[in-house]
């Protein structure tokens, strides 16, 4: 039986850490496809009277605005309309995949991700988002593969390194997780995130040690205080002292 992520999401909120996806637990790694400016003039003709390019641009502009307002289903409709005008327009499948994923439409998200990968297989942001798609479903080997592909394409992709660390941590591969976190940020950041994944796996002593180290490395870091307070309410080995946040 797969371990629920309820405590993990609580810890992420407590620590102020979001998964770095394109929308990703939500990293928008990829903006909606944008059109050339053309002076910022909105088309006044009905879409059927516009060229396919301009009609697609109008739909994409509307889709992006709807997405920003949280009207995801309406945004999907506009992205799909844009694709009817320009079937080969790059980037549409990626946005559709992310939106379907956010709405929980797994089959549609999977189909669009496959189309997006076929379209742009060397897009690190896309691979990061696809990794998150698998991570949410606790398909950790698949998520790990996609994150590794992302960082191979873009070694400074901090979001993908962070997500890779979270995925490795979910498999209790803590040393590898720490190494991935170190690629994503400061030593204090790495210890902070290591503490998160250790706590999620019930390794509370390791989590406490990691958060203490994060505070030692960066005394201005405030998030560990809240998590250490939470950890003090979790089981502790006999004879161990309670940890006071400072």
Tab-separated table of C-alpha atoms in Angstrom:
chain	number	residue	atom	x	y	z
A	1	UNK	CA	0.000	0.000	0.000
A	2	UNK	CA	1.410	3.359	-0.983
A	3	UNK	CA	2.225	5.782	1.775
A	4	UNK	CA	-0.121	8.794	1.733
A	5	UNK	CA	1.468	12.197	1.257
A	6	UNK	CA	-0.769	13.982	3.747
A	7	UNK	CA	1.969	14.586	6.314
A	8	UNK	CA	4.403	15.513	3.549
A	9	UNK	CA	2.157	18.252	2.196
A	10	UNK	CA	1.601	19.529	5.730
A	11	UNK	CA	5.353	19.714	6.273
A	12	UNK	CA	5.850	21.514	2.986
A	13	UNK	CA	3.316	24.136	3.987
A	14	UNK	CA	4.806	24.400	7.452
A	15	UNK	CA	8.272	24.905	6.039
A	16	UNK	CA	7.209	27.254	3.274
A	17	UNK	CA	8.576	24.890	0.615
A	18	UNK	CA	6.762	24.359	-2.671
A	19	UNK	CA	7.563	21.681	-5.183
A	20	UNK	CA	9.184	23.446	-8.045
A	21	UNK	CA	7.084	22.387	-10.929
A	22	UNK	CA	5.727	24.347	-13.758
A	23	UNK	CA	2.789	24.630	-11.682
A	24	UNK	CA	4.343	22.029	-9.845
A	25	UNK	CA	3.858	21.289	-4.983
A	26	UNK	CA	3.386	25.339	-8.155
A	27	UNK	CA	6.183	26.204	-10.147
A	28	UNK	CA	5.082	27.747	-13.546
A	29	UNK	CA	8.158	26.562	-15.350
A	30	UNK	CA	6.729	27.245	-18.756
A	31	UNK	CA	4.763	30.328	-19.707
A	32	UNK	CA	1.826	30.031	-22.001
A	33	UNK	CA	2.914	30.272	-25.623
A	34	UNK	CA	3.129	33.922	-26.541
A	35	UNK	CA	2.592	35.631	-29.828
A	36	UNK	CA	4.482	38.421	-31.557
A	37	UNK	CA	3.271	41.776	-30.346
A	38	UNK	CA	1.989	43.323	-33.576
A	39	UNK	CA	1.780	46.586	-31.651
A	40	UNK	CA	-0.546	45.185	-29.003
A	41	UNK	CA	-3.643	45.656	-31.181
A	42	UNK	CA	-6.353	43.091	-30.509
A	43	UNK	CA	-7.960	41.587	-33.613
A	44	UNK	CA	-11.396	43.000	-34.349
A	45	UNK	CA	-12.412	40.477	-37.001
A	46	UNK	CA	-14.156	37.186	-36.119
A	47	UNK	CA	-11.557	34.440	-35.702
A	48	UNK	CA	-12.731	32.647	-38.836
A	49	UNK	CA	-11.764	35.747	-40.862
A	50	UNK	CA	-8.241	35.900	-39.446
A	51	UNK	CA	-5.209	34.057	-40.696
A	52	UNK	CA	-4.521	30.803	-38.800
A	53	UNK	CA	-1.562	32.453	-37.076
A	54	UNK	CA	-3.533	35.460	-35.829
A	55	UNK	CA	-6.514	33.321	-34.832
A	56	UNK	CA	-4.216	31.067	-32.800
A	57	UNK	CA	-2.566	34.092	-31.209
A	58	UNK	CA	-5.952	35.466	-30.139
A	59	UNK	CA	-6.910	32.141	-28.549
A	60	UNK	CA	-3.563	31.861	-26.783
A	61	UNK	CA	-3.852	35.355	-25.370
A	62	UNK	CA	-7.304	34.553	-24.004
A	63	UNK	CA	-6.127	31.198	-22.649
A	64	UNK	CA	-3.260	32.798	-20.793
A	65	UNK	CA	-5.537	35.369	-19.161
A	66	UNK	CA	-8.013	32.671	-18.133
A	67	UNK	CA	-5.211	30.553	-16.704
A	68	UNK	CA	-3.940	33.461	-14.628
A	69	UNK	CA	-7.474	33.942	-13.254
A	70	UNK	CA	-7.716	30.277	-12.284
A	71	UNK	CA	-10.351	29.459	-14.887
A	72	UNK	CA	-8.524	26.348	-15.968
A	73	UNK	CA	-11.301	24.589	-17.863
A	74	UNK	CA	-11.999	27.681	-19.931
A	75	UNK	CA	-8.261	28.068	-20.539
A	76	UNK	CA	-8.098	24.490	-21.802
A	77	UNK	CA	-10.891	25.243	-24.269
A	78	UNK	CA	-8.960	28.221	-25.634
A	79	UNK	CA	-5.692	26.293	-25.923
A	80	UNK	CA	-7.517	23.572	-27.832
A	81	UNK	CA	-9.036	26.172	-30.151
A	82	UNK	CA	-5.591	27.620	-30.752
A	83	UNK	CA	-4.386	24.182	-31.751
A	84	UNK	CA	-7.193	23.793	-34.279
A	85	UNK	CA	-5.915	26.949	-35.976
A	86	UNK	CA	-2.225	25.970	-35.773
A	87	UNK	CA	-1.858	22.233	-35.107
A	88	UNK	CA	1.952	22.401	-35.145
A	89	UNK	CA	2.236	25.386	-32.798
A	90	UNK	CA	4.875	24.466	-30.184
A	91	UNK	CA	4.092	24.709	-26.478
A	92	UNK	CA	0.336	24.162	-26.529
A	93	UNK	CA	0.488	20.484	-25.592
A	94	UNK	CA	2.726	21.328	-22.624
A	95	UNK	CA	0.283	23.878	-21.227
A	96	UNK	CA	-2.646	21.518	-21.779
A	97	UNK	CA	-0.776	18.760	-19.956
A	98	UNK	CA	-0.110	20.983	-16.947
A	99	UNK	CA	-3.706	22.209	-16.769
A	100	UNK	CA	-5.216	18.748	-17.126
A	101	UNK	CA	-2.863	17.565	-14.386
A	102	UNK	CA	-3.941	20.387	-12.084
A	103	UNK	CA	-7.580	19.421	-12.675
A	104	UNK	CA	-6.864	15.757	-11.971
A	105	UNK	CA	-7.561	14.646	-15.540
A	106	UNK	CA	-4.848	11.998	-15.545
A	107	UNK	CA	-5.541	10.332	-18.930
A	108	UNK	CA	-5.719	13.681	-20.737
A	109	UNK	CA	-2.625	14.966	-18.931
A	110	UNK	CA	-0.680	11.831	-19.846
A	111	UNK	CA	-1.730	12.111	-23.499
A	112	UNK	CA	-0.732	15.774	-23.700
A	113	UNK	CA	2.589	15.173	-21.944
A	114	UNK	CA	3.405	12.477	-24.482
A	115	UNK	CA	2.514	14.851	-27.312
A	116	UNK	CA	4.645	17.580	-25.736
A	117	UNK	CA	7.654	15.262	-25.330
A	118	UNK	CA	7.293	14.097	-28.928
A	119	UNK	CA	7.222	17.748	-29.967
A	120	UNK	CA	10.155	19.045	-27.873
A	121	UNK	CA	12.019	16.118	-26.275
A	122	UNK	CA	14.918	18.275	-25.078
A	123	UNK	CA	12.886	20.784	-23.067
A	124	UNK	CA	14.158	20.716	-19.472
A	125	UNK	CA	11.135	22.586	-18.107
A	126	UNK	CA	8.785	20.116	-19.756
A	127	UNK	CA	10.701	17.167	-18.310
A	128	UNK	CA	10.578	18.796	-14.877
A	129	UNK	CA	6.795	19.121	-15.117
A	130	UNK	CA	6.461	15.562	-16.381
A	131	UNK	CA	8.537	14.417	-13.423
A	132	UNK	CA	6.091	16.182	-11.128
A	133	UNK	CA	3.197	14.442	-12.884
A	134	UNK	CA	4.763	11.111	-11.902
A	135	UNK	CA	5.804	12.322	-8.433
A	136	UNK	CA	2.221	13.228	-7.509
A	137	UNK	CA	1.192	9.677	-8.342
A	138	UNK	CA	4.076	8.237	-6.308
A	139	UNK	CA	5.636	6.827	-9.474
A	140	UNK	CA	9.068	7.626	-8.130
A	141	UNK	CA	11.316	5.757	-10.603
A	142	UNK	CA	9.558	7.476	-13.513
A	143	UNK	CA	9.759	10.857	-11.773
A	144	UNK	CA	13.453	10.356	-11.028
A	145	UNK	CA	14.172	9.498	-14.657
A	146	UNK	CA	12.518	12.675	-15.924
A	147	UNK	CA	14.210	14.913	-13.360
A	148	UNK	CA	17.602	13.424	-14.213
A	149	UNK	CA	16.949	14.060	-17.892
A	150	UNK	CA	16.046	17.663	-17.055
A	151	UNK	CA	19.237	18.357	-15.103
A	152	UNK	CA	21.344	16.622	-17.726
A	153	UNK	CA	19.939	19.022	-20.312
A	154	UNK	CA	20.191	22.015	-17.978
A	155	UNK	CA	22.659	21.443	-15.112
A	156	UNK	CA	21.675	24.685	-13.366
A	157	UNK	CA	17.950	23.838	-13.288
A	158	UNK	CA	17.476	24.373	-9.560
A	159	UNK	CA	13.794	23.418	-9.581
A	160	UNK	CA	14.531	20.061	-11.161
A	161	UNK	CA	17.384	19.419	-8.699
A	162	UNK	CA	15.048	20.210	-5.793
A	163	UNK	CA	12.344	17.945	-7.160
A	164	UNK	CA	14.893	15.196	-7.771
A	165	UNK	CA	15.965	15.480	-4.138
A	166	UNK	CA	12.362	15.207	-2.959
A	167	UNK	CA	11.855	12.154	-5.158
A	168	UNK	CA	15.008	10.455	-3.880
A	169	UNK	CA	14.000	11.284	-0.328
A	170	UNK	CA	10.608	9.680	-0.894
A	171	UNK	CA	12.570	6.485	-1.647
A	172	UNK	CA	14.661	6.906	1.542
A	173	UNK	CA	17.804	7.545	-0.491
A	174	UNK	CA	18.784	10.373	1.807
A	175	UNK	CA	22.447	10.791	0.845
A	176	UNK	CA	21.530	11.081	-2.827
A	177	UNK	CA	18.716	13.473	-1.912
A	178	UNK	CA	21.127	15.692	0.017
A	179	UNK	CA	23.520	15.761	-2.942
A	180	UNK	CA	20.676	16.832	-5.243
A	181	UNK	CA	19.570	19.552	-2.822
A	182	UNK	CA	23.143	20.864	-2.701
A	183	UNK	CA	22.973	21.388	-6.468
A	184	UNK	CA	19.827	23.470	-6.020
A	185	UNK	CA	20.866	25.997	-3.395
A	186	UNK	CA	22.883	26.865	-0.330
A	187	UNK	CA	24.115	24.311	2.244
A	188	UNK	CA	21.419	25.535	4.642
A	189	UNK	CA	18.799	25.051	1.925
A	190	UNK	CA	20.052	21.501	1.369
A	191	UNK	CA	19.850	20.621	5.068
A	192	UNK	CA	16.406	22.204	5.365
A	193	UNK	CA	15.045	20.133	2.490
A	194	UNK	CA	16.790	17.013	3.755
A	195	UNK	CA	14.965	17.524	7.038
A	196	UNK	CA	11.659	17.700	5.169
A	197	UNK	CA	12.126	14.392	3.358
A	198	UNK	CA	13.443	12.633	6.463
A	199	UNK	CA	10.426	13.794	8.463
A	200	UNK	CA	8.065	12.677	5.715
A	201	UNK	CA	9.546	9.188	5.890
A	202	UNK	CA	9.233	9.052	9.677
A	203	UNK	CA	12.991	9.439	10.219
A	204	UNK	CA	12.461	12.051	12.904
A	205	UNK	CA	15.926	11.953	14.465
A	206	UNK	CA	17.554	12.464	11.079
A	207	UNK	CA	15.089	15.259	10.398
A	208	UNK	CA	15.894	16.984	13.686
A	209	UNK	CA	19.617	16.749	12.985
A	210	UNK	CA	19.166	18.198	9.498
A	211	UNK	CA	17.070	21.127	10.729
A	212	UNK	CA	19.527	21.875	13.523
A	213	UNK	CA	22.316	21.921	10.945
A	214	UNK	CA	20.260	24.216	8.699
A	215	UNK	CA	19.844	26.644	11.600
A	216	UNK	CA	23.551	26.447	12.424
A	217	UNK	CA	24.481	27.229	8.834
A	218	UNK	CA	21.977	30.055	8.540
A	219	UNK	CA	20.698	31.430	11.869
A	220	UNK	CA	18.373	33.773	9.975
A	221	UNK	CA	16.475	30.821	8.513
A	222	UNK	CA	13.090	30.851	10.243
A	223	UNK	CA	11.239	27.905	8.706
A	224	UNK	CA	13.043	25.185	10.726
A	225	UNK	CA	11.650	26.628	13.953
A	226	UNK	CA	8.086	25.696	13.021
A	227	UNK	CA	9.083	22.266	11.772
A	228	UNK	CA	11.202	21.531	14.854
A	229	UNK	CA	8.209	22.429	17.000
A	230	UNK	CA	6.156	19.925	15.017
A	231	UNK	CA	8.895	17.314	15.320
A	232	UNK	CA	8.882	17.656	19.101
A	233	UNK	CA	5.369	16.208	19.033
A	234	UNK	CA	6.522	13.150	17.102
A	235	UNK	CA	7.919	9.913	18.575
A	236	UNK	CA	11.452	10.146	19.951
A	237	UNK	CA	13.886	7.385	20.930
A	238	UNK	CA	14.022	6.646	24.628
A	239	UNK	CA	16.381	8.956	26.486
A	240	UNK	CA	16.573	11.577	23.751
A	241	UNK	CA	16.083	15.204	24.666
A	242	UNK	CA	13.459	17.424	23.143
A	243	UNK	CA	14.765	19.842	20.538
A	244	UNK	CA	14.228	23.518	21.189
A	245	UNK	CA	14.035	25.758	18.158
A	246	UNK	CA	16.094	28.893	18.426
